[in-house]
Coordinates of C-alpha atoms and ligand atoms in Angstrom, one line a residue:
A1 CA 0.4 32.0 -26.8
W2 CA 1.0 28.3 -26.4
Q3 CA 4.7 28.8 -26.7
A4 CA 4.6 31.5 -24.1
A5 CA 2.6 29.3 -21.8
L6 CA 5.1 26.5 -22.2
G7 CA 7.9 28.9 -21.2
Q8 CA 6.0 29.9 -18.1
L9 CA 5.2 26.3 -17.2
Q10 CA 8.9 25.4 -17.6
M11 CA 9.7 27.9 -14.9
E12 CA 6.9 26.7 -12.5
M13 CA 7.5 23.0 -12.8
P14 CA 10.3 20.7 -11.8
K15 CA 12.5 20.3 -14.8
A16 CA 12.2 16.5 -15.0
N17 CA 8.4 16.7 -15.1
F18 CA 8.4 19.4 -17.7
D19 CA 10.8 17.4 -20.0
T20 CA 8.9 14.2 -19.5
W21 CA 5.3 15.4 -19.9
V22 CA 5.1 18.8 -21.4
R23 CA 8.0 19.5 -23.8
S24 CA 6.7 17.3 -26.6
T25 CA 3.2 18.5 -26.5
E26 CA 1.8 20.6 -29.4
L27 CA -1.0 22.9 -30.0
I28 CA -3.4 21.4 -32.5
N29 CA -6.4 23.7 -32.3
Y30 CA -7.6 26.9 -30.8
E31 CA -11.3 27.8 -30.9
K32 CA -13.8 29.5 -28.6
N33 CA -11.1 30.3 -26.0
T34 CA -10.2 26.6 -25.8
F35 CA -6.7 25.3 -26.5
T36 CA -6.6 21.8 -27.7
V37 CA -3.2 20.3 -27.0
G38 CA -2.0 17.0 -28.5
V39 CA 0.0 14.6 -26.3
Q40 CA 1.7 11.3 -27.1
N41 CA -0.5 8.8 -25.5
A42 CA -3.4 8.2 -23.1
Y43 CA -1.2 7.9 -20.1
A44 CA 0.4 11.3 -20.7
R45 CA -3.1 12.8 -21.3
D46 CA -4.4 11.5 -18.0
W47 CA -1.3 12.7 -16.2
L48 CA -1.6 16.2 -17.6
D49 CA -5.3 16.3 -17.3
T50 CA -5.2 15.5 -13.6
R51 CA -2.4 17.7 -12.6
L52 CA -2.1 20.6 -14.9
T53 CA -5.4 21.6 -16.3
S54 CA -6.0 24.4 -13.9
T55 CA -2.4 25.7 -13.8
V56 CA -2.3 25.8 -17.6
S57 CA -5.7 27.5 -17.9
R58 CA -4.6 30.1 -15.3
I59 CA -1.4 30.8 -17.2
L60 CA -3.2 31.1 -20.6
T61 CA -5.9 33.3 -19.1
G62 CA -3.1 35.6 -17.7
L63 CA -1.4 35.7 -21.1
M64 CA -4.5 36.4 -23.2
D65 CA -6.3 38.6 -20.7
S66 CA -9.6 36.6 -21.1
S67 CA -10.7 33.4 -19.7
Q68 CA -9.2 30.4 -21.4
S69 CA -9.4 26.7 -21.0
V70 CA -7.3 23.8 -22.1
N71 CA -8.1 20.4 -23.4
F72 CA -5.5 17.5 -23.7
V73 CA -6.0 14.9 -26.4
V74 CA -4.0 12.0 -27.7
W75 CA -2.4 13.1 -30.8
Q76 CA 0.6 11.1 -32.1
K77 CA -0.5 7.5 -32.0
N78 CA 2.8 5.7 -31.4
I79 CA 1.3 3.5 -28.8
E80 CA -2.1 1.9 -29.2
P81 CA -4.3 3.0 -26.4
A82 CA -5.5 -0.6 -26.1
V83 CA -2.0 -1.5 -24.9
D84 CA -2.1 1.0 -22.1
E85 CA -5.4 -0.3 -20.9
A86 CA -4.3 -3.9 -21.0
V87 CA -1.3 -3.1 -18.9
I88 CA -3.4 -1.1 -16.4
E89 CA -6.0 -3.8 -16.2
N90 CA -3.4 -6.4 -15.6
E91 CA -2.0 -4.4 -12.7
I92 CA -5.5 -4.0 -11.2
E93 CA -6.1 -7.7 -11.5
E94 CA -2.9 -8.4 -9.8
E95 CA -3.7 -6.1 -7.0
Q96 CA -7.1 -7.7 -6.6
R97 CA -5.6 -11.1 -6.5
E98 CA -3.4 -9.9 -3.7
I99 CA -6.4 -8.6 -1.8
E100 CA -8.1 -11.9 -2.2
V101 CA -5.0 -13.8 -1.0
R102 CA -5.0 -11.7 2.1
T103 CA -8.7 -12.1 2.8
N104 CA -8.6 -15.8 2.1
R105 CA -5.9 -16.1 4.6
T106 CA -4.1 -18.5 2.3
L107 CA -0.4 -18.3 1.7
N108 CA 0.9 -16.0 -1.0
P109 CA 3.3 -18.1 -3.2
R110 CA 5.4 -15.1 -3.9
Y111 CA 6.6 -14.9 -0.4
T112 CA 9.4 -17.5 -0.2
F113 CA 12.8 -17.8 1.2
D114 CA 14.1 -17.7 -2.3
S115 CA 12.6 -14.3 -3.1
F116 CA 13.9 -12.9 0.2
V117 CA 17.1 -10.9 -0.2
V118 CA 19.3 -11.3 2.9
G119 CA 21.4 -8.4 4.2
A120 CA 22.8 -7.2 7.5
S121 CA 19.5 -5.8 8.6
N122 CA 17.6 -9.1 8.4
R123 CA 20.2 -11.8 8.4
L124 CA 19.4 -13.1 11.9
A125 CA 15.6 -13.1 11.3
H126 CA 16.1 -14.9 8.0
A127 CA 18.4 -17.6 9.6
A128 CA 16.0 -18.1 12.5
S129 CA 13.1 -18.4 10.2
L130 CA 14.9 -20.9 8.0
A131 CA 15.9 -23.0 11.1
V132 CA 12.3 -23.0 12.3
A133 CA 11.0 -24.0 8.8
E134 CA 13.5 -26.9 8.7
N135 CA 12.9 -28.1 12.2
P136 CA 9.5 -27.0 13.4
A137 CA 9.2 -26.9 17.2
R138 CA 12.8 -28.1 17.5
A139 CA 14.7 -24.9 16.9
Y140 CA 13.1 -21.9 18.6
N141 CA 9.6 -22.0 19.9
P142 CA 8.0 -19.5 19.7
L143 CA 9.9 -17.5 17.2
F144 CA 9.1 -13.8 17.7
L145 CA 10.0 -11.4 14.9
Y146 CA 9.6 -7.7 15.2
G147 CA 10.3 -4.7 13.1
G148 CA 8.8 -1.6 11.4
V149 CA 6.2 -1.4 8.6
G150 CA 7.2 -3.0 5.3
L151 CA 10.4 -4.6 6.4
G152 CA 9.5 -8.2 5.6
K153 CA 7.8 -9.7 8.6
T154 CA 4.8 -11.0 6.7
H155 CA 7.2 -12.2 4.0
M156 CA 9.2 -14.2 6.5
L157 CA 6.1 -15.7 8.2
Q158 CA 4.7 -16.7 4.8
A159 CA 8.0 -18.1 3.7
I160 CA 8.0 -20.4 6.7
G161 CA 4.4 -21.3 5.9
N162 CA 5.1 -22.0 2.2
S163 CA 8.1 -24.1 2.9
T164 CA 6.4 -26.2 5.6
N165 CA 3.1 -26.4 3.7
A166 CA 5.0 -28.0 0.8
R167 CA 6.0 -30.7 3.3
N168 CA 2.4 -31.5 4.2
L169 CA 2.5 -30.0 7.6
S170 CA -0.7 -28.2 8.6
V171 CA -0.1 -24.5 8.5
L172 CA -2.3 -21.8 9.7
Y173 CA -1.4 -18.2 8.9
V174 CA -3.6 -15.4 10.3
S175 CA -3.2 -11.8 11.4
S176 CA -4.1 -11.2 15.0
E177 CA -7.1 -9.2 13.7
D178 CA -8.3 -12.4 11.9
F179 CA -7.9 -14.3 15.0
T180 CA -9.9 -11.7 16.9
N181 CA -12.7 -11.6 14.3
D182 CA -12.8 -15.4 14.2
L183 CA -13.2 -15.5 17.9
I184 CA -15.9 -12.9 18.0
N185 CA -17.8 -14.8 15.3
A186 CA -17.4 -18.1 17.2
I187 CA -18.7 -16.6 20.3
R188 CA -21.7 -15.0 18.5
T189 CA -22.6 -18.2 16.7
H190 CA -21.8 -20.5 19.7
T191 CA -19.1 -22.3 17.8
T192 CA -16.1 -21.8 20.1
N193 CA -15.4 -25.5 20.2
Q194 CA -14.9 -25.6 16.4
F195 CA -12.9 -22.4 16.7
R196 CA -10.5 -24.1 19.2
D197 CA -10.3 -27.2 17.1
R198 CA -9.3 -25.3 14.0
Y199 CA -6.5 -23.5 15.7
R200 CA -5.3 -26.3 17.8
K201 CA -4.9 -28.8 15.0
A202 CA -2.3 -26.7 13.3
D203 CA 1.3 -28.0 13.3
I204 CA 2.5 -24.5 12.7
L205 CA 0.6 -21.4 13.7
L206 CA 1.8 -18.1 12.2
I207 CA 0.3 -15.1 13.8
D208 CA 1.0 -11.8 12.0
D209 CA 0.9 -8.4 13.7
I210 CA 0.2 -9.6 17.2
Q211 CA 0.4 -5.9 18.5
F212 CA -3.3 -5.6 17.6
I213 CA -4.4 -7.9 20.4
A214 CA -2.9 -5.6 23.0
G215 CA -5.7 -4.2 25.1
K216 CA -8.3 -6.8 24.0
E217 CA -8.8 -8.9 27.1
S218 CA -10.9 -11.8 25.9
T219 CA -8.8 -12.2 22.7
Q220 CA -5.6 -12.3 24.9
E221 CA -7.2 -14.9 27.1
E222 CA -8.2 -17.1 24.2
F223 CA -4.8 -16.7 22.6
F224 CA -3.1 -17.6 25.8
H225 CA -4.9 -20.9 25.8
T226 CA -4.2 -21.5 22.1
F227 CA -0.6 -20.8 22.7
N228 CA -0.4 -23.2 25.7
A229 CA -2.2 -26.0 23.9
L230 CA 0.0 -25.8 20.8
H231 CA 3.2 -25.2 22.6
G232 CA 2.4 -28.1 25.0
A233 CA 1.7 -30.4 22.1
N234 CA 5.1 -29.5 20.6
K235 CA 3.7 -27.5 17.7
Q236 CA 5.5 -24.5 16.3
L237 CA 4.4 -20.9 16.9
V238 CA 5.8 -17.9 14.9
I239 CA 4.7 -14.4 15.9
S240 CA 5.3 -11.0 14.3
S241 CA 4.9 -7.6 15.8
D242 CA 5.8 -4.1 15.1
R243 CA 7.6 -3.9 18.4
P244 CA 9.3 -6.2 20.9
P245 CA 7.2 -7.9 23.6
K246 CA 8.6 -5.6 26.3
A247 CA 7.2 -2.5 24.5
M248 CA 3.7 -3.9 24.2
V249 CA 2.3 -1.9 27.1
T250 CA -1.2 -3.4 27.4
L251 CA -0.1 -7.0 26.9
E252 CA -0.8 -9.3 29.8
E253 CA 2.3 -10.3 31.6
R254 CA 1.8 -14.0 31.2
L255 CA 1.6 -13.6 27.4
R256 CA 4.6 -11.4 27.3
S257 CA 6.7 -13.9 29.2
R258 CA 5.6 -16.7 26.9
F259 CA 6.5 -14.6 23.8
E260 CA 10.0 -14.4 25.3
W261 CA 10.3 -18.2 25.9
G262 CA 11.8 -18.8 22.5
L263 CA 13.9 -16.5 20.4
T264 CA 13.1 -12.8 19.8
V265 CA 14.7 -11.3 16.7
D266 CA 14.4 -7.9 15.1
I267 CA 14.4 -6.8 11.4
Q268 CA 16.1 -3.4 10.8
P269 CA 15.6 -1.1 7.9
P270 CA 17.9 -2.2 5.0
D271 CA 21.2 -0.5 4.2
L272 CA 21.8 0.9 0.7
E273 CA 23.5 -2.3 -0.6
T274 CA 20.5 -4.4 0.5
R275 CA 18.0 -2.0 -1.0
M276 CA 19.8 -2.1 -4.3
A277 CA 20.0 -6.0 -4.1
I278 CA 16.2 -6.1 -3.4
L279 CA 15.5 -3.8 -6.4
R280 CA 17.8 -5.9 -8.6
S281 CA 16.1 -9.1 -7.6
K282 CA 12.7 -7.6 -8.1
A283 CA 13.6 -6.3 -11.6
E284 CA 15.0 -9.7 -12.5
R285 CA 11.9 -11.5 -11.4
A286 CA 9.9 -9.2 -13.5
G287 CA 12.2 -10.0 -16.4
R288 CA 13.3 -6.4 -16.8
R289 CA 16.7 -4.9 -17.4
V290 CA 17.3 -1.9 -15.2
P291 CA 20.6 0.0 -15.4
N292 CA 22.5 0.0 -12.1
E293 CA 22.5 3.8 -12.0
I294 CA 18.7 3.7 -12.0
I295 CA 18.6 1.1 -9.3
E296 CA 20.9 3.3 -7.2
I297 CA 18.9 6.4 -7.5
I298 CA 15.7 4.6 -6.4
A299 CA 17.5 2.9 -3.6
R300 CA 18.9 6.2 -2.4
Q301 CA 15.6 7.9 -2.5
I302 CA 13.4 5.4 -0.7
Q303 CA 15.1 4.4 2.6
S304 CA 13.0 3.0 5.2
N305 CA 10.3 0.8 3.7
I306 CA 10.7 -2.1 1.3
R307 CA 7.1 -2.1 0.2
E308 CA 7.6 1.6 -0.9
L309 CA 10.9 0.6 -2.5
E310 CA 9.1 -2.0 -4.6
G311 CA 6.3 0.5 -5.4
A312 CA 8.8 3.0 -6.6
L313 CA 10.4 0.6 -9.0
T314 CA 7.0 -0.5 -10.3
R315 CA 6.1 3.1 -10.8
V316 CA 9.2 3.9 -12.7
L317 CA 8.8 0.9 -15.0
A318 CA 5.2 1.8 -15.6
F319 CA 6.1 5.4 -16.4
S320 CA 8.7 4.2 -18.9
D321 CA 6.4 1.6 -20.5
L322 CA 3.4 3.8 -20.8
S323 CA 5.2 6.9 -22.0
G324 CA 7.4 4.9 -24.3
M325 CA 10.5 6.7 -22.9
P326 CA 13.7 5.0 -21.9
L327 CA 14.8 4.5 -18.3
T328 CA 16.8 7.6 -17.7
T329 CA 17.7 9.4 -14.4
Q330 CA 15.4 12.2 -15.5
L331 CA 12.5 9.8 -16.0
V332 CA 13.0 8.4 -12.5
T333 CA 13.1 11.9 -10.9
S334 CA 9.9 12.7 -12.7
A335 CA 8.2 9.4 -11.7
L336 CA 9.1 9.8 -8.1
A337 CA 8.5 13.5 -7.7
D338 CA 5.6 14.6 -5.6
M339 CA 3.6 16.6 -8.0
L340 CA 1.1 18.0 -5.7
P341 CA 3.0 20.5 -3.6
Q342 CA -0.1 22.5 -2.8
H343 CA -1.4 19.5 -0.7
S344 CA 1.9 18.4 0.9
S345 CA 1.1 20.5 4.0
M346 CA -2.3 18.8 4.4
E347 CA -2.2 16.7 7.6
P348 CA -3.9 13.3 7.2
R349 CA -5.5 13.9 10.6
Q350 CA -7.3 17.0 9.2
V351 CA -8.8 14.9 6.4
V352 CA -9.8 12.2 8.9
N353 CA -11.5 14.7 11.2
T354 CA -13.3 16.6 8.5
V355 CA -14.7 13.4 6.9
A356 CA -15.7 12.1 10.3
R357 CA -17.6 15.2 11.1
A358 CA -19.4 15.2 7.7
F359 CA -20.6 11.6 8.3
G360 CA -21.4 12.1 11.9
V361 CA -18.9 9.7 13.4
T362 CA -16.0 10.3 15.8
T363 CA -12.3 10.2 15.0
E364 CA -11.9 7.3 17.3
Q365 CA -14.4 5.3 15.3
M366 CA -12.6 6.2 12.1
L367 CA -9.3 4.8 13.6
G368 CA -11.0 1.9 15.3
R369 CA -11.9 -1.6 14.3
D370 CA -15.7 -1.3 13.7
R371 CA -16.5 -2.5 10.2
S372 CA -20.2 -1.7 10.1
R373 CA -21.1 0.3 7.1
G374 CA -21.8 3.6 8.9
V375 CA -18.2 3.7 10.1
A376 CA -16.5 1.8 7.3
L377 CA -17.7 4.1 4.6
P378 CA -16.4 7.4 6.0
R379 CA -13.2 5.6 6.7
Q380 CA -12.9 4.6 3.1
V381 CA -13.8 8.1 1.9
A382 CA -11.0 9.5 4.0
M383 CA -8.6 7.0 2.5
Y384 CA -9.8 7.9 -1.0
L385 CA -9.3 11.6 -0.5
L386 CA -5.9 11.1 1.0
R387 CA -4.8 8.9 -1.9
E388 CA -6.5 10.5 -4.9
V389 CA -6.4 14.1 -4.0
A390 CA -3.6 14.5 -1.5
N391 CA -1.4 11.9 -3.1
V392 CA -0.3 10.4 0.2
S393 CA 1.3 6.9 0.0
L394 CA -0.7 3.8 0.7
P395 CA 1.3 2.8 3.8
Q396 CA 1.1 6.3 5.2
I397 CA -2.6 6.3 4.7
G398 CA -2.9 3.0 6.4
Q399 CA -1.0 4.3 9.3
A400 CA -3.0 7.5 9.5
L401 CA -6.2 5.4 9.8
G402 CA -5.3 3.3 12.8
G403 CA -2.6 1.0 11.3
R404 CA -4.3 -0.6 8.4
D405 CA -2.7 -2.7 5.6
H406 CA -1.9 -1.0 2.3
T407 CA -4.2 -3.6 0.5
T408 CA -7.1 -2.4 2.7
V409 CA -6.4 1.2 1.5
M410 CA -6.1 0.1 -2.1
Y411 CA -9.4 -1.8 -1.8
A412 CA -11.1 1.3 -0.2
C413 CA -10.0 3.6 -3.0
E414 CA -11.3 1.2 -5.7
K415 CA -14.6 0.9 -3.9
V416 CA -15.1 4.6 -3.4
A417 CA -14.1 5.3 -7.0
D418 CA -16.6 2.7 -8.1
M419 CA -19.4 4.2 -6.0
I420 CA -18.7 7.6 -7.2
E421 CA -19.4 6.4 -10.7
R422 CA -22.6 4.8 -9.9
D423 CA -24.1 7.0 -7.2
D424 CA -24.6 10.7 -8.0
H425 CA -25.6 11.7 -4.6
F426 CA -22.5 10.1 -3.1
R427 CA -20.3 11.7 -5.7
R428 CA -21.6 15.2 -4.8
Q429 CA -20.9 14.4 -1.2
V430 CA -17.3 13.5 -1.9
V431 CA -16.7 16.4 -4.2
Q432 CA -18.0 18.7 -1.5
L433 CA -15.6 17.2 1.0
R434 CA -12.8 17.5 -1.5
D435 CA -13.5 21.2 -2.2
Q436 CA -13.9 21.9 1.5
L437 CA -10.5 20.3 2.3
F438 CA -8.4 21.1 -0.7
G439 CA -10.2 24.0 -2.4
R440 CA -11.1 23.6 -6.0
T441 CA -8.6 21.3 -7.6
P442 CA -8.1 20.0 -11.1
M443 CA -8.7 16.5 -10.2
A444 CA -11.3 14.9 -12.4
L445 CA -14.2 13.6 -10.4
Ligands
ADP1 P1 5.8 -6.2 6.9 O1 5.0 -7.4 7.1 O2 7.0 -6.1 7.8 O3 5.1 -4.9 7.0 P2 6.1 -7.3 4.3 O4 6.6 -8.6 4.6 O5 4.7 -7.1 3.9 O6 6.4 -6.2 5.5 O7 7.1 -6.7 3.2 C1 6.7 -5.6 2.3 C2 7.2 -6.0 0.9 O8 8.6 -5.9 0.8 C3 6.7 -7.3 0.5 O9 6.4 -7.3 -0.9 C4 8.0 -8.2 0.6 O10 8.0 -9.2 -0.3 C5 9.1 -7.2 0.3 N1 10.3 -7.5 1.1 C6 10.5 -7.2 2.4 N2 11.7 -7.6 2.8 C7 12.3 -8.2 1.6 C8 13.6 -8.8 1.4 N3 14.6 -8.9 2.3 N4 13.8 -9.2 0.1 C9 12.9 -9.1 -0.8 N5 11.7 -8.5 -0.6 C10 11.4 -8.1 0.6
MG2 MG1 3.0 -7.4 7.5

């Protein structure tokens, strides 16, 4: 029956996935209508467990004419499970460090001019940033960089920051949301003077994602004064945005015109050669040898977002490490295949609306900036469901929830996963939402 089930699975699954994950499994026990199937390692077990338990049970039940279940266990022990866990823990630690870096508002040392790959799509932005870093307040002031998500705006701002910071200039890097929150706090605690001092003593102020101050009048007002004070004192301003000043509809005219005082440059999505160069550079930095052919497949598949491009490479390398399989085109296809076709039609919006209703908040609140617990928690639950059940990418989730950073989404998923483990009532609530949205799924919860 197991051989027959394999045959049927082979027809139902993408070939690459079948070859990677299923072909080498073997039946090791059958008892009380339960198939125990041996797999190579813990990673393969988790993969099969999460995605195939219900499909396989259904197929076996069909074949045997009575209800059957399946259980995947680690069988051949070529790879010590401890190794897997160490690798995974390392990755989690790295992610956490990245979150800390962001929330500490310090500069991330990874983002330098050296690690930035220059191509036609970003050549001008790179040259202008370099000029500004070498000659603050002399080259272009302000420098206004704009471009789509994941194209390197933050990287450029931070590269300017890292390079000038190393020369003992006082650098302040903040997102416009940080700026807004700082201001709100200062007003609340009657410390607006300190707030102004802090921002105005910077030699270089780097403001990331300025688009978020559009529509916020008092923040715009304060920023206008900060801008004037710094610019008047011959200090450098660098601003990034997802769109050019002209397209920021609710931006005050006086700010718009100031943004256009200096130089405005865009960053475009990278062409194939640049995408391949970025992957090569990233592999090299990680000390990995990746065949050109593999680099090209990944670069062809992920076209518009460099963060996703990097994520794809990490994923492919992890698949290879954890499964012990060589980097073949087949492994890449499997690693990048979207394995949850039954959910691909699920609109993120639907998840957001349903979760909002269940928690008694509005969709606007979910997409808004309110961080109080009553709103933040349902927002995080929606992120979790989109990530863990619907398999939507981190940046896409961020976008679906009002334009949040992928690290925010990552953090939310970890937090919800953690709460699920500790709080039974909460777990039931999430499971109920999951079933309501996706029907019963094989996801372990
Ligand atoms: P944005 O701020 O525009 O959304 P980021 O600066 O966060 O994008 O870039 C996303 C990821 O892609 C970062 O890890 C960054 O280091 C990387 N990246 C972007 N552009 C390049 C490039 N030209 N060369 C190397 N890495 C890049
Ligand atoms: Mg950014």
